[in-house]
Amino acid sequence: MQEVPTAQLLERLPHRKRINQLNSFASARGVRLYLVGGCVRDLLLNRPVSDLDFAMEQDALSFARDFADVLGGAFVALEEKLPTARVVIRESGFTLDFAQFRGGSIEDDLRLRDLTINAIGIELSSLTTQTFARLIDPCNGLADLKSSRLRFPSESVVLEDPLRLLRVYRFAAQLDFAIPEQTTRLIRRHKNLLSQAKPREMSRDMVAAERVRDELIKILDAANAAAHIRQMDDIGVLAQILPEIESMRGIQRDASDCLDLWERSLLALQRFEEELVPKALAPYRREIRDYLNTSLVYGLGRESIIKLALILRNLENPPTKTDDSRGIAQPVGHGTVGAEITVRIVKRLRLGSKAAKLMSCLVRHHRRFMELLKTNPTRRSISRFLKSANQDWLGVLLVCYADLRALPEDRREPPDLSRAEGLMEEIANRYFLDILPMMVQGRLISGAEIMDALDLQSGVIIGKILKHVEELQFDGEIRTREEALEAARRFLETSN
């Protein structure tokens, strides 16, 4: 049993007053409590602790309920079969979870956890009353923490919950830890247990899509997700949870392309992470950061969906290609098919309607931006692009820029990168300098003003005039109330 100076741990332990109160409460009841799991790992790594997990021999539900009453906190029963409960400190929302041993002892309980680095316990009384806290470490997790490596306590923990095969990559991404060969062998051996290929045919033992989603999003949330996604792909794990990616392998976008569609997708993700804010959009760095950090739903930000779009958006080409013995994709869907496929994946992963809408927009409008790039875009065509992509035009630009940078300069399609940067700058200026102030300003004229000025009665024609005037205002062709009234008169004359 190893010991760690309690002073090092206590200074990072949140709600110390409550923890001392908990220790006194447990001592009075003759209960031995053990701090376990991720909170111990984070304390030892000097990382922020977001919640606390405790293990105990028995009566976890009644103990947690009684302690919640003492605190004046909220009690939540999480599980009855393996008794687990949560106490929520009302003033802060901080949570303390209490779980009954899954084995006959604390050592047996720790051996059943997902990774050795999460299988370390500390007896609470030694943490709060002694100079040195006693670590309970039956799987040698402390050595793995010091060596920055991820190991399973045993093969059986993988068979018990195959999601742990995916969780390894999440911790590798979050902690920047290595995955040793010993762990890789187990992942390779059991990766098929994660399969999402035929969800309707799967047994009750299948890993739920929601759990797969949570781990995948946490991997994508990492700053260097591309490296870990590639690791997952190299060993075959990624194809188990996203089987659709197999259709991109060996298919090139055109005869001069040195990468197949899948390699180009992976490289685009890497390029995006290398330069989240393109130089051409540097004046709008704060706005881009705000856009990327905005949550679609709790725990799911736009940036993660953009990363997922970069991985999946080339799915359009394989299903829509004509026969080509050279393996060259011949797309005919104009973005529609790709959007439908990616939206189906988003729905399967239970990411929600907002994520599906964003994914569809990114895939559909990627092609639209590329078409603009091949022409001499006008003020009106740029306005139409912005209006069509709506609030996610910025995401479309970021996806397109990463995709263009996924090939060497001599392999890029006719519009070169500098041309793309110029168009991106023009689009951003058009939005932030013209359209956004116009949106703040609101309509130049109202329906009542049109009826009064043109001596018209209420009817369908008023709505048509308003729509026409708003389009001219959006395109920057009119800016004042007088110009709006004149445009309304001209529209009325030409419509009669």
Short mmCIF file of C-alpha atoms in Angstrom, two decimals:
data_model
loop_
_atom_site.label_atom_id
_atom_site.label_comp_id
_atom_site.label_asym_id
_atom_site.label_seq_id
_atom_site.Cartn_x
_atom_site.Cartn_y
_atom_site.Cartn_z
CA MET A 1 0.00 0.00 0.00
CA GLN A 2 1.48 3.34 -1.07
CA GLU A 3 1.14 6.67 0.71
CA VAL A 4 0.86 10.23 -0.59
CA PRO A 5 1.17 13.43 1.50
CA THR A 6 -2.38 14.53 2.25
CA ALA A 7 -1.43 18.21 1.94
CA GLN A 8 -0.79 17.72 -1.78
CA LEU A 9 -4.25 16.23 -2.26
CA LEU A 10 -6.29 18.41 0.09
CA GLU A 11 -5.29 21.66 -1.59
CA ARG A 12 -6.91 20.37 -4.80
CA LEU A 13 -9.91 18.74 -3.15
CA PRO A 14 -13.12 20.79 -3.63
CA HIS A 15 -15.64 21.36 -0.82
CA ARG A 16 -13.22 20.38 1.93
CA LYS A 17 -15.64 21.49 4.63
CA ARG A 18 -18.28 19.14 3.27
CA ILE A 19 -15.72 16.33 2.94
CA ASN A 20 -14.74 16.72 6.60
CA GLN A 21 -18.41 16.67 7.46
CA LEU A 22 -18.85 13.48 5.42
CA ASN A 23 -15.91 11.82 7.18
CA SER A 24 -17.36 12.63 10.60
CA PHE A 25 -20.77 11.35 9.50
CA ALA A 26 -19.29 8.08 8.20
CA SER A 27 -17.14 7.62 11.30
CA ALA A 28 -20.14 8.07 13.59
CA ARG A 29 -21.95 5.33 11.68
CA GLY A 30 -18.94 3.01 11.62
CA VAL A 31 -18.72 3.18 7.81
CA ARG A 32 -15.42 3.01 5.93
CA LEU A 33 -15.60 5.20 2.85
CA TYR A 34 -13.18 5.10 -0.05
CA LEU A 35 -12.61 7.86 -2.59
CA VAL A 36 -12.32 6.10 -5.95
CA GLY A 37 -12.27 6.48 -9.71
CA GLY A 38 -11.60 9.53 -11.84
CA CYS A 39 -11.47 11.96 -8.94
CA VAL A 40 -8.50 10.10 -7.41
CA ARG A 41 -6.80 9.99 -10.80
CA ASP A 42 -7.28 13.74 -11.27
CA LEU A 43 -6.05 14.52 -7.75
CA LEU A 44 -2.87 12.55 -8.40
CA LEU A 45 -2.42 14.24 -11.80
CA ASN A 46 -3.04 17.71 -10.36
CA ARG A 47 -6.09 18.17 -12.59
CA PRO A 48 -9.38 19.89 -11.66
CA VAL A 49 -11.86 17.63 -9.87
CA SER A 50 -15.44 18.05 -11.06
CA ASP A 51 -17.17 15.54 -8.75
CA LEU A 52 -16.40 12.88 -6.15
CA ASP A 53 -17.04 9.13 -6.18
CA PHE A 54 -17.10 6.98 -3.07
CA ALA A 55 -17.24 3.21 -2.62
CA MET A 56 -18.51 1.44 0.49
CA GLU A 57 -19.20 -2.10 1.61
CA GLN A 58 -23.00 -1.88 1.99
CA ASP A 59 -26.10 0.29 2.46
CA ALA A 60 -25.01 2.89 -0.11
CA LEU A 61 -28.57 4.08 -0.80
CA SER A 62 -29.59 4.60 2.83
CA PHE A 63 -26.22 6.15 3.68
CA ALA A 64 -26.47 8.66 0.82
CA ARG A 65 -30.09 9.49 1.67
CA ASP A 66 -29.25 10.19 5.30
CA PHE A 67 -26.21 12.28 4.42
CA ALA A 68 -28.27 14.32 1.96
CA ASP A 69 -30.69 15.08 4.82
CA VAL A 70 -27.80 16.24 7.01
CA LEU A 71 -26.48 18.52 4.25
CA GLY A 72 -29.87 19.74 3.15
CA GLY A 73 -28.84 18.46 -0.28
CA ALA A 74 -30.72 16.52 -2.94
CA PHE A 75 -30.75 12.72 -3.00
CA VAL A 76 -30.95 10.82 -6.30
CA ALA A 77 -31.07 7.02 -6.51
CA LEU A 78 -29.02 6.13 -9.61
CA GLU A 79 -29.24 2.34 -9.53
CA GLU A 80 -30.94 -0.26 -7.35
CA LYS A 81 -29.36 -3.49 -8.66
CA LEU A 82 -25.81 -2.29 -7.95
CA PRO A 83 -26.80 0.20 -5.25
CA THR A 84 -25.60 3.65 -6.32
CA ALA A 85 -26.86 7.06 -5.25
CA ARG A 86 -25.99 10.71 -5.72
CA VAL A 87 -25.99 13.61 -3.29
CA VAL A 88 -26.13 17.07 -4.85
CA ILE A 89 -24.91 20.08 -2.85
CA ARG A 90 -27.67 22.56 -3.60
CA GLU A 91 -25.70 25.81 -3.41
CA SER A 92 -23.08 24.72 -5.95
CA GLY A 93 -24.53 21.76 -7.83
CA PHE A 94 -21.44 19.72 -6.89
CA THR A 95 -22.14 15.99 -6.75
CA LEU A 96 -20.99 13.13 -4.52
CA ASP A 97 -21.74 9.60 -5.72
CA PHE A 98 -21.90 6.60 -3.40
CA ALA A 99 -21.69 3.05 -4.72
CA GLN A 100 -21.70 -0.32 -3.01
CA PHE A 101 -18.73 -2.64 -3.65
CA ARG A 102 -19.17 -4.77 -6.75
CA GLY A 103 -16.74 -7.27 -5.26
CA GLY A 104 -16.19 -8.59 -1.78
CA SER A 105 -13.67 -5.91 -0.84
CA ILE A 106 -12.41 -2.52 -1.96
CA GLU A 107 -9.55 -4.26 -3.80
CA ASP A 108 -12.00 -6.52 -5.65
CA ASP A 109 -14.16 -3.52 -6.51
CA LEU A 110 -11.20 -1.60 -7.95
CA ARG A 111 -10.14 -4.59 -10.09
CA LEU A 112 -13.52 -4.38 -11.88
CA ARG A 113 -13.00 -0.81 -13.08
CA ASP A 114 -12.34 0.26 -16.66
CA LEU A 115 -8.66 1.23 -16.56
CA THR A 116 -5.86 0.83 -14.05
CA ILE A 117 -5.50 4.61 -13.71
CA ASN A 118 -9.14 4.71 -12.56
CA ALA A 119 -8.68 1.75 -10.21
CA ILE A 120 -6.99 3.57 -7.34
CA GLY A 121 -8.72 4.24 -4.03
CA ILE A 122 -8.03 6.37 -0.97
CA GLU A 123 -9.56 5.64 2.41
CA LEU A 124 -11.36 8.85 3.28
CA SER A 125 -10.37 8.81 6.96
CA SER A 126 -6.66 8.73 6.06
CA LEU A 127 -7.16 11.68 3.69
CA THR A 128 -8.83 13.90 6.26
CA THR A 129 -7.12 12.94 9.51
CA GLN A 130 -3.59 11.76 8.73
CA THR A 131 -0.40 13.23 7.33
CA PHE A 132 -0.21 10.59 4.61
CA ALA A 133 -3.15 9.21 2.64
CA ARG A 134 -3.05 5.48 1.97
CA LEU A 135 -3.50 4.53 -1.68
CA ILE A 136 -5.20 1.24 -2.46
CA ASP A 137 -3.78 0.23 -5.83
CA PRO A 138 -4.32 -3.45 -6.67
CA CYS A 139 -3.76 -2.93 -10.43
CA ASN A 140 -0.58 -0.83 -10.21
CA GLY A 141 -2.43 2.19 -11.57
CA LEU A 142 -0.11 4.71 -9.92
CA ALA A 143 2.80 3.39 -11.99
CA ASP A 144 0.68 3.76 -15.12
CA LEU A 145 -0.16 7.34 -14.15
CA LYS A 146 3.52 8.11 -13.76
CA SER A 147 4.30 6.42 -17.09
CA SER A 148 1.32 8.07 -18.88
CA ARG A 149 -0.03 4.79 -20.21
CA LEU A 150 -3.47 3.20 -20.43
CA ARG A 151 -4.05 -0.42 -19.43
CA PHE A 152 -7.08 -2.54 -18.65
CA PRO A 153 -7.07 -4.22 -15.22
CA SER A 154 -7.96 -7.48 -17.01
CA GLU A 155 -9.51 -8.84 -20.18
CA SER A 156 -12.72 -9.58 -18.32
CA VAL A 157 -13.49 -5.89 -17.74
CA VAL A 158 -13.59 -5.44 -21.53
CA LEU A 159 -15.97 -8.36 -21.98
CA GLU A 160 -18.15 -7.01 -19.17
CA ASP A 161 -18.49 -3.63 -20.90
CA PRO A 162 -17.08 -3.35 -24.47
CA LEU A 163 -17.50 0.44 -24.41
CA ARG A 164 -14.25 0.46 -22.48
CA LEU A 165 -12.50 -0.31 -25.77
CA LEU A 166 -13.57 3.13 -26.96
CA ARG A 167 -13.01 4.82 -23.63
CA VAL A 168 -9.29 4.11 -23.93
CA TYR A 169 -9.09 6.54 -26.84
CA ARG A 170 -11.08 9.15 -24.96
CA PHE A 171 -8.59 9.13 -22.09
CA ALA A 172 -5.68 9.05 -24.53
CA ALA A 173 -7.10 12.22 -26.11
CA GLN A 174 -7.94 13.97 -22.84
CA LEU A 175 -4.78 13.07 -20.91
CA ASP A 176 -2.32 12.69 -23.80
CA PHE A 177 -1.51 9.17 -22.57
CA ALA A 178 -0.05 6.35 -24.64
CA ILE A 179 -1.82 3.10 -25.50
CA PRO A 180 0.73 0.28 -25.03
CA GLU A 181 0.84 -2.87 -27.15
CA GLN A 182 -0.69 -4.92 -24.34
CA THR A 183 -3.82 -2.75 -24.49
CA THR A 184 -3.83 -2.60 -28.28
CA ARG A 185 -3.89 -6.40 -28.52
CA LEU A 186 -7.04 -6.57 -26.40
CA ILE A 187 -8.70 -3.82 -28.43
CA ARG A 188 -7.90 -5.60 -31.69
CA ARG A 189 -9.17 -8.90 -30.31
CA HIS A 190 -12.53 -7.57 -29.13
CA LYS A 191 -13.24 -4.53 -31.34
CA ASN A 192 -16.17 -6.28 -33.04
CA LEU A 193 -18.09 -6.03 -29.74
CA LEU A 194 -18.53 -2.31 -30.54
CA SER A 195 -20.10 -2.93 -33.96
CA GLN A 196 -22.85 -0.53 -34.99
CA ALA A 197 -23.18 -1.97 -38.49
CA LYS A 198 -26.68 -3.44 -38.18
CA PRO A 199 -28.35 -1.84 -35.16
CA ARG A 200 -31.76 -3.44 -35.77
CA GLU A 201 -30.28 -6.93 -35.73
CA MET A 202 -28.20 -6.51 -32.62
CA SER A 203 -28.79 -8.25 -29.32
CA ARG A 204 -29.56 -6.63 -26.02
CA ASP A 205 -25.87 -6.89 -25.19
CA MET A 206 -25.02 -4.30 -27.84
CA VAL A 207 -23.38 -1.09 -26.65
CA ALA A 208 -26.03 1.64 -26.73
CA ALA A 209 -25.62 4.32 -29.40
CA GLU A 210 -25.89 7.04 -26.75
CA ARG A 211 -22.87 5.67 -24.90
CA VAL A 212 -20.86 5.41 -28.12
CA ARG A 213 -21.87 8.98 -28.91
CA ASP A 214 -20.67 10.30 -25.57
CA GLU A 215 -17.22 8.76 -25.94
CA LEU A 216 -16.86 9.82 -29.58
CA ILE A 217 -17.78 13.42 -28.81
CA LYS A 218 -15.29 13.54 -25.93
CA ILE A 219 -12.59 12.36 -28.34
CA LEU A 220 -13.62 15.00 -30.90
CA ASP A 221 -13.61 17.65 -28.17
CA ALA A 222 -9.87 17.16 -27.71
CA ALA A 223 -7.56 19.67 -29.38
CA ASN A 224 -5.66 16.87 -31.15
CA ALA A 225 -8.59 14.61 -32.03
CA ALA A 226 -7.20 13.85 -35.51
CA ALA A 227 -4.29 11.81 -34.13
CA HIS A 228 -6.60 9.69 -31.97
CA ILE A 229 -9.19 9.23 -34.70
CA ARG A 230 -6.39 7.93 -36.92
CA GLN A 231 -5.27 5.56 -34.13
CA MET A 232 -8.82 4.24 -33.90
CA ASP A 233 -8.91 3.80 -37.65
CA ASP A 234 -5.56 2.01 -37.84
CA ILE A 235 -6.74 -0.69 -35.45
CA GLY A 236 -10.24 -0.95 -36.94
CA VAL A 237 -12.22 0.48 -34.02
CA LEU A 238 -13.54 3.50 -35.91
CA ALA A 239 -15.12 1.36 -38.62
CA GLN A 240 -17.03 -0.52 -35.93
CA ILE A 241 -18.83 2.62 -34.75
CA LEU A 242 -18.90 4.40 -38.14
CA PRO A 243 -19.10 1.51 -40.64
CA GLU A 244 -20.02 3.92 -43.46
CA ILE A 245 -16.42 5.16 -43.71
CA GLU A 246 -15.38 1.90 -45.39
CA SER A 247 -17.05 3.06 -48.62
CA MET A 248 -14.53 5.93 -48.92
CA ARG A 249 -11.44 3.74 -48.96
CA GLY A 250 -9.72 3.33 -52.30
CA ILE A 251 -11.93 5.93 -54.00
CA GLN A 252 -10.26 9.06 -55.36
CA ARG A 253 -12.03 12.32 -56.07
CA ASP A 254 -10.29 12.66 -59.44
CA ALA A 255 -7.51 11.00 -61.41
CA SER A 256 -4.87 13.47 -60.22
CA ASP A 257 -5.71 13.02 -56.53
CA CYS A 258 -2.91 11.37 -54.54
CA LEU A 259 -5.23 10.51 -51.63
CA ASP A 260 -8.39 8.45 -51.45
CA LEU A 261 -11.52 10.03 -50.02
CA TRP A 262 -10.94 8.62 -46.55
CA GLU A 263 -7.33 9.78 -46.27
CA ARG A 264 -8.39 13.20 -47.50
CA SER A 265 -11.08 13.32 -44.81
CA LEU A 266 -8.58 12.47 -42.07
CA LEU A 267 -6.11 15.04 -43.36
CA ALA A 268 -8.81 17.71 -43.53
CA LEU A 269 -9.58 17.10 -39.84
CA GLN A 270 -5.89 17.47 -39.04
CA ARG A 271 -5.66 20.71 -41.04
CA PHE A 272 -8.72 22.12 -39.25
CA GLU A 273 -7.18 21.49 -35.83
CA GLU A 274 -3.88 23.01 -36.92
CA GLU A 275 -5.56 26.28 -37.90
CA LEU A 276 -8.99 26.74 -36.32
CA VAL A 277 -9.04 30.39 -37.39
CA PRO A 278 -7.86 30.89 -40.99
CA LYS A 279 -5.53 33.84 -41.49
CA ALA A 280 -8.02 35.40 -43.91
CA LEU A 281 -10.57 35.53 -41.08
CA ALA A 282 -8.18 36.72 -38.36
CA PRO A 283 -10.08 40.03 -37.84
CA TYR A 284 -13.04 37.94 -36.72
CA ARG A 285 -11.13 35.60 -34.41
CA ARG A 286 -13.37 36.32 -31.42
CA GLU A 287 -16.55 35.78 -33.43
CA ILE A 288 -15.20 32.48 -34.78
CA ARG A 289 -14.26 31.28 -31.30
CA ASP A 290 -17.71 32.19 -30.02
CA TYR A 291 -19.31 30.36 -32.93
CA LEU A 292 -17.26 27.19 -32.38
CA ASN A 293 -17.79 27.19 -28.62
CA THR A 294 -21.55 27.64 -28.78
CA SER A 295 -23.40 24.56 -27.52
CA LEU A 296 -26.10 22.99 -29.69
CA VAL A 297 -27.30 21.07 -26.64
CA TYR A 298 -25.67 20.55 -23.25
CA GLY A 299 -22.21 19.06 -23.71
CA LEU A 300 -22.23 19.22 -27.51
CA GLY A 301 -20.59 22.18 -29.24
CA ARG A 302 -20.48 23.20 -32.88
CA GLU A 303 -16.76 22.49 -33.12
CA SER A 304 -17.25 18.77 -32.49
CA ILE A 305 -19.93 18.52 -35.19
CA ILE A 306 -17.68 20.37 -37.64
CA LYS A 307 -14.95 17.81 -36.92
CA LEU A 308 -17.42 14.99 -37.49
CA ALA A 309 -18.51 16.64 -40.75
CA LEU A 310 -14.91 16.74 -41.94
CA ILE A 311 -14.67 12.99 -41.35
CA LEU A 312 -17.98 12.13 -42.99
CA ARG A 313 -18.72 14.67 -45.70
CA ASN A 314 -17.01 12.70 -48.49
CA LEU A 315 -19.57 9.93 -47.98
CA GLU A 316 -21.54 11.46 -50.83
CA ASN A 317 -19.10 10.32 -53.48
CA PRO A 318 -18.99 6.50 -53.15
CA PRO A 319 -22.78 5.94 -53.14
CA THR A 320 -23.30 8.27 -56.10
CA LYS A 321 -20.35 7.32 -58.29
CA THR A 322 -20.85 5.75 -61.68
CA ASP A 323 -18.90 2.63 -62.65
CA ASP A 324 -15.26 3.54 -63.04
CA SER A 325 -12.61 0.88 -63.22
CA ARG A 326 -9.99 3.37 -61.98
CA GLY A 327 -11.86 3.92 -58.70
CA ILE A 328 -12.55 7.58 -59.49
CA ALA A 329 -15.67 9.00 -57.82
CA GLN A 330 -18.28 10.49 -60.17
CA PRO A 331 -20.60 12.49 -57.86
CA VAL A 332 -24.10 13.24 -59.11
CA GLY A 333 -25.88 14.20 -55.90
CA HIS A 334 -24.84 17.88 -55.60
CA GLY A 335 -24.44 17.46 -51.84
CA THR A 336 -27.93 16.03 -51.28
CA VAL A 337 -26.99 12.36 -50.93
CA GLY A 338 -24.02 13.10 -48.69
CA ALA A 339 -26.19 15.23 -46.42
CA GLU A 340 -28.77 12.46 -46.13
CA ILE A 341 -26.15 9.85 -45.22
CA THR A 342 -24.44 12.01 -42.61
CA VAL A 343 -27.76 13.03 -41.07
CA ARG A 344 -28.69 9.36 -40.72
CA ILE A 345 -25.44 8.80 -38.83
CA VAL A 346 -26.12 11.81 -36.59
CA LYS A 347 -29.57 10.43 -35.81
CA ARG A 348 -28.21 6.96 -35.12
CA LEU A 349 -25.77 8.44 -32.61
CA ARG A 350 -28.65 10.34 -30.96
CA LEU A 351 -26.90 13.70 -31.41
CA GLY A 352 -30.17 15.60 -31.74
CA SER A 353 -32.03 17.66 -34.31
CA LYS A 354 -29.77 20.73 -34.03
CA ALA A 355 -26.69 18.65 -34.78
CA ALA A 356 -28.47 17.01 -37.73
CA LYS A 357 -29.44 20.42 -39.12
CA LEU A 358 -25.87 21.71 -38.79
CA MET A 359 -24.40 18.58 -40.38
CA SER A 360 -26.78 18.83 -43.32
CA CYS A 361 -25.90 22.50 -43.83
CA LEU A 362 -22.16 21.86 -43.75
CA VAL A 363 -22.30 19.03 -46.28
CA ARG A 364 -24.77 20.69 -48.67
CA HIS A 365 -23.15 24.10 -48.69
CA HIS A 366 -19.60 22.83 -49.02
CA ARG A 367 -20.33 22.20 -52.69
CA ARG A 368 -22.01 25.59 -53.01
CA PHE A 369 -18.91 27.39 -51.74
CA MET A 370 -16.72 25.43 -54.14
CA GLU A 371 -19.00 26.46 -57.01
CA LEU A 372 -18.69 30.11 -55.98
CA LEU A 373 -14.93 29.67 -55.96
CA LYS A 374 -14.92 28.58 -59.60
CA THR A 375 -16.84 31.67 -60.74
CA ASN A 376 -16.54 35.41 -60.32
CA PRO A 377 -18.89 35.77 -57.35
CA THR A 378 -21.05 38.87 -57.25
CA ARG A 379 -22.38 40.74 -54.26
CA ARG A 380 -25.74 39.12 -54.89
CA SER A 381 -24.38 35.56 -55.17
CA ILE A 382 -22.47 36.03 -51.92
CA SER A 383 -25.62 37.31 -50.26
CA ARG A 384 -27.54 34.29 -51.53
CA PHE A 385 -24.87 31.97 -50.11
CA LEU A 386 -25.07 33.67 -46.72
CA LYS A 387 -28.85 33.59 -46.69
CA SER A 388 -28.97 29.94 -47.67
CA ALA A 389 -26.35 28.77 -45.13
CA ASN A 390 -27.94 31.08 -42.52
CA GLN A 391 -26.16 31.12 -39.15
CA ASP A 392 -23.76 28.32 -40.13
CA TRP A 393 -22.09 29.99 -43.12
CA LEU A 394 -18.99 30.34 -40.97
CA GLY A 395 -18.88 26.59 -40.33
CA VAL A 396 -19.13 25.97 -44.07
CA LEU A 397 -16.12 28.24 -44.69
CA LEU A 398 -14.07 26.44 -42.04
CA VAL A 399 -14.90 23.02 -43.52
CA CYS A 400 -14.06 24.15 -47.06
CA TYR A 401 -10.80 25.77 -46.01
CA ALA A 402 -9.66 22.63 -44.18
CA ASP A 403 -10.63 20.49 -47.16
CA LEU A 404 -8.67 22.67 -49.60
CA ARG A 405 -5.62 22.46 -47.35
CA ALA A 406 -5.84 18.67 -47.28
CA LEU A 407 -3.86 18.43 -50.52
CA PRO A 408 -0.46 19.76 -51.61
CA GLU A 409 -0.65 22.95 -53.66
CA ASP A 410 0.17 21.22 -56.92
CA ARG A 411 -2.67 18.75 -56.36
CA ARG A 412 -5.40 21.23 -55.52
CA GLU A 413 -8.39 21.81 -57.73
CA PRO A 414 -8.26 24.84 -60.08
CA PRO A 415 -9.14 27.52 -57.51
CA ASP A 416 -6.00 27.85 -55.42
CA LEU A 417 -5.86 28.54 -51.70
CA SER A 418 -5.20 32.26 -52.02
CA ARG A 419 -8.35 32.63 -54.11
CA ALA A 420 -10.32 30.74 -51.49
CA GLU A 421 -8.92 32.96 -48.75
CA GLY A 422 -9.94 36.05 -50.72
CA LEU A 423 -13.48 34.76 -51.12
CA MET A 424 -13.70 33.83 -47.44
CA GLU A 425 -12.59 37.32 -46.48
CA GLU A 426 -15.15 38.85 -48.85
CA ILE A 427 -17.96 36.71 -47.45
CA ALA A 428 -17.02 37.49 -43.84
CA ASN A 429 -16.77 41.24 -44.52
CA ARG A 430 -20.11 41.16 -46.31
CA TYR A 431 -21.74 39.55 -43.30
CA PHE A 432 -20.10 41.41 -40.41
CA LEU A 433 -19.86 44.86 -42.02
CA ASP A 434 -23.08 44.94 -44.03
CA ILE A 435 -25.61 42.25 -43.21
CA LEU A 436 -25.21 42.10 -39.43
CA PRO A 437 -25.76 45.88 -39.03
CA MET A 438 -28.75 45.57 -41.35
CA MET A 439 -30.22 42.79 -39.19
CA VAL A 440 -29.79 45.00 -36.14
CA GLN A 441 -31.47 47.84 -37.99
CA GLY A 442 -34.48 45.71 -38.94
CA ARG A 443 -36.94 46.31 -41.76
CA LEU A 444 -36.70 49.58 -43.64
CA ILE A 445 -40.49 49.77 -44.02
CA SER A 446 -43.49 47.99 -42.60
CA GLY A 447 -46.55 46.58 -44.29
CA ALA A 448 -48.64 49.43 -42.91
CA GLU A 449 -46.27 52.01 -44.42
CA ILE A 450 -46.50 50.30 -47.81
CA MET A 451 -50.28 50.30 -47.72
CA ASP A 452 -50.36 53.97 -46.71
CA ALA A 453 -47.78 55.15 -49.25
CA LEU A 454 -49.15 53.14 -52.18
CA ASP A 455 -52.82 53.33 -51.23
CA LEU A 456 -53.19 49.56 -51.01
CA GLN A 457 -55.45 47.27 -49.02
CA SER A 458 -54.18 44.39 -46.93
CA GLY A 459 -53.58 41.27 -49.00
CA VAL A 460 -51.09 38.86 -50.56
CA ILE A 461 -49.45 41.61 -52.57
CA ILE A 462 -48.21 43.33 -49.40
CA GLY A 463 -46.33 40.20 -48.35
CA LYS A 464 -44.76 39.91 -51.81
CA ILE A 465 -43.64 43.54 -51.74
CA LEU A 466 -42.12 43.14 -48.26
CA LYS A 467 -40.23 40.02 -49.34
CA HIS A 468 -38.89 41.81 -52.43
CA VAL A 469 -37.78 44.83 -50.41
CA GLU A 470 -36.11 42.64 -47.77
CA GLU A 471 -34.15 40.78 -50.47
CA LEU A 472 -32.90 44.06 -51.92
CA GLN A 473 -31.96 45.24 -48.43
CA PHE A 474 -30.15 41.94 -47.73
CA ASP A 475 -28.24 42.28 -51.01
CA GLY A 476 -27.20 45.80 -50.04
CA GLU A 477 -29.00 47.41 -53.00
CA ILE A 478 -31.14 49.65 -50.80
CA ARG A 479 -30.30 51.20 -47.42
CA THR A 480 -32.90 53.87 -46.58
CA ARG A 481 -36.66 54.09 -46.08
CA GLU A 482 -36.99 56.25 -49.19
CA GLU A 483 -35.14 53.68 -51.33
CA ALA A 484 -37.36 50.95 -49.90
CA LEU A 485 -40.56 52.84 -50.82
CA GLU A 486 -39.26 53.46 -54.33
CA ALA A 487 -38.42 49.76 -54.71
CA ALA A 488 -41.93 48.90 -53.52
CA ARG A 489 -43.46 51.22 -56.14
CA ARG A 490 -41.37 49.69 -58.93
CA PHE A 491 -42.30 46.17 -57.84
CA LEU A 492 -45.98 47.06 -57.80
CA GLU A 493 -45.77 48.57 -61.28
CA THR A 494 -44.01 45.55 -62.79
CA SER A 495 -46.36 43.08 -61.11
CA ASN A 496 -49.52 44.68 -62.56
#
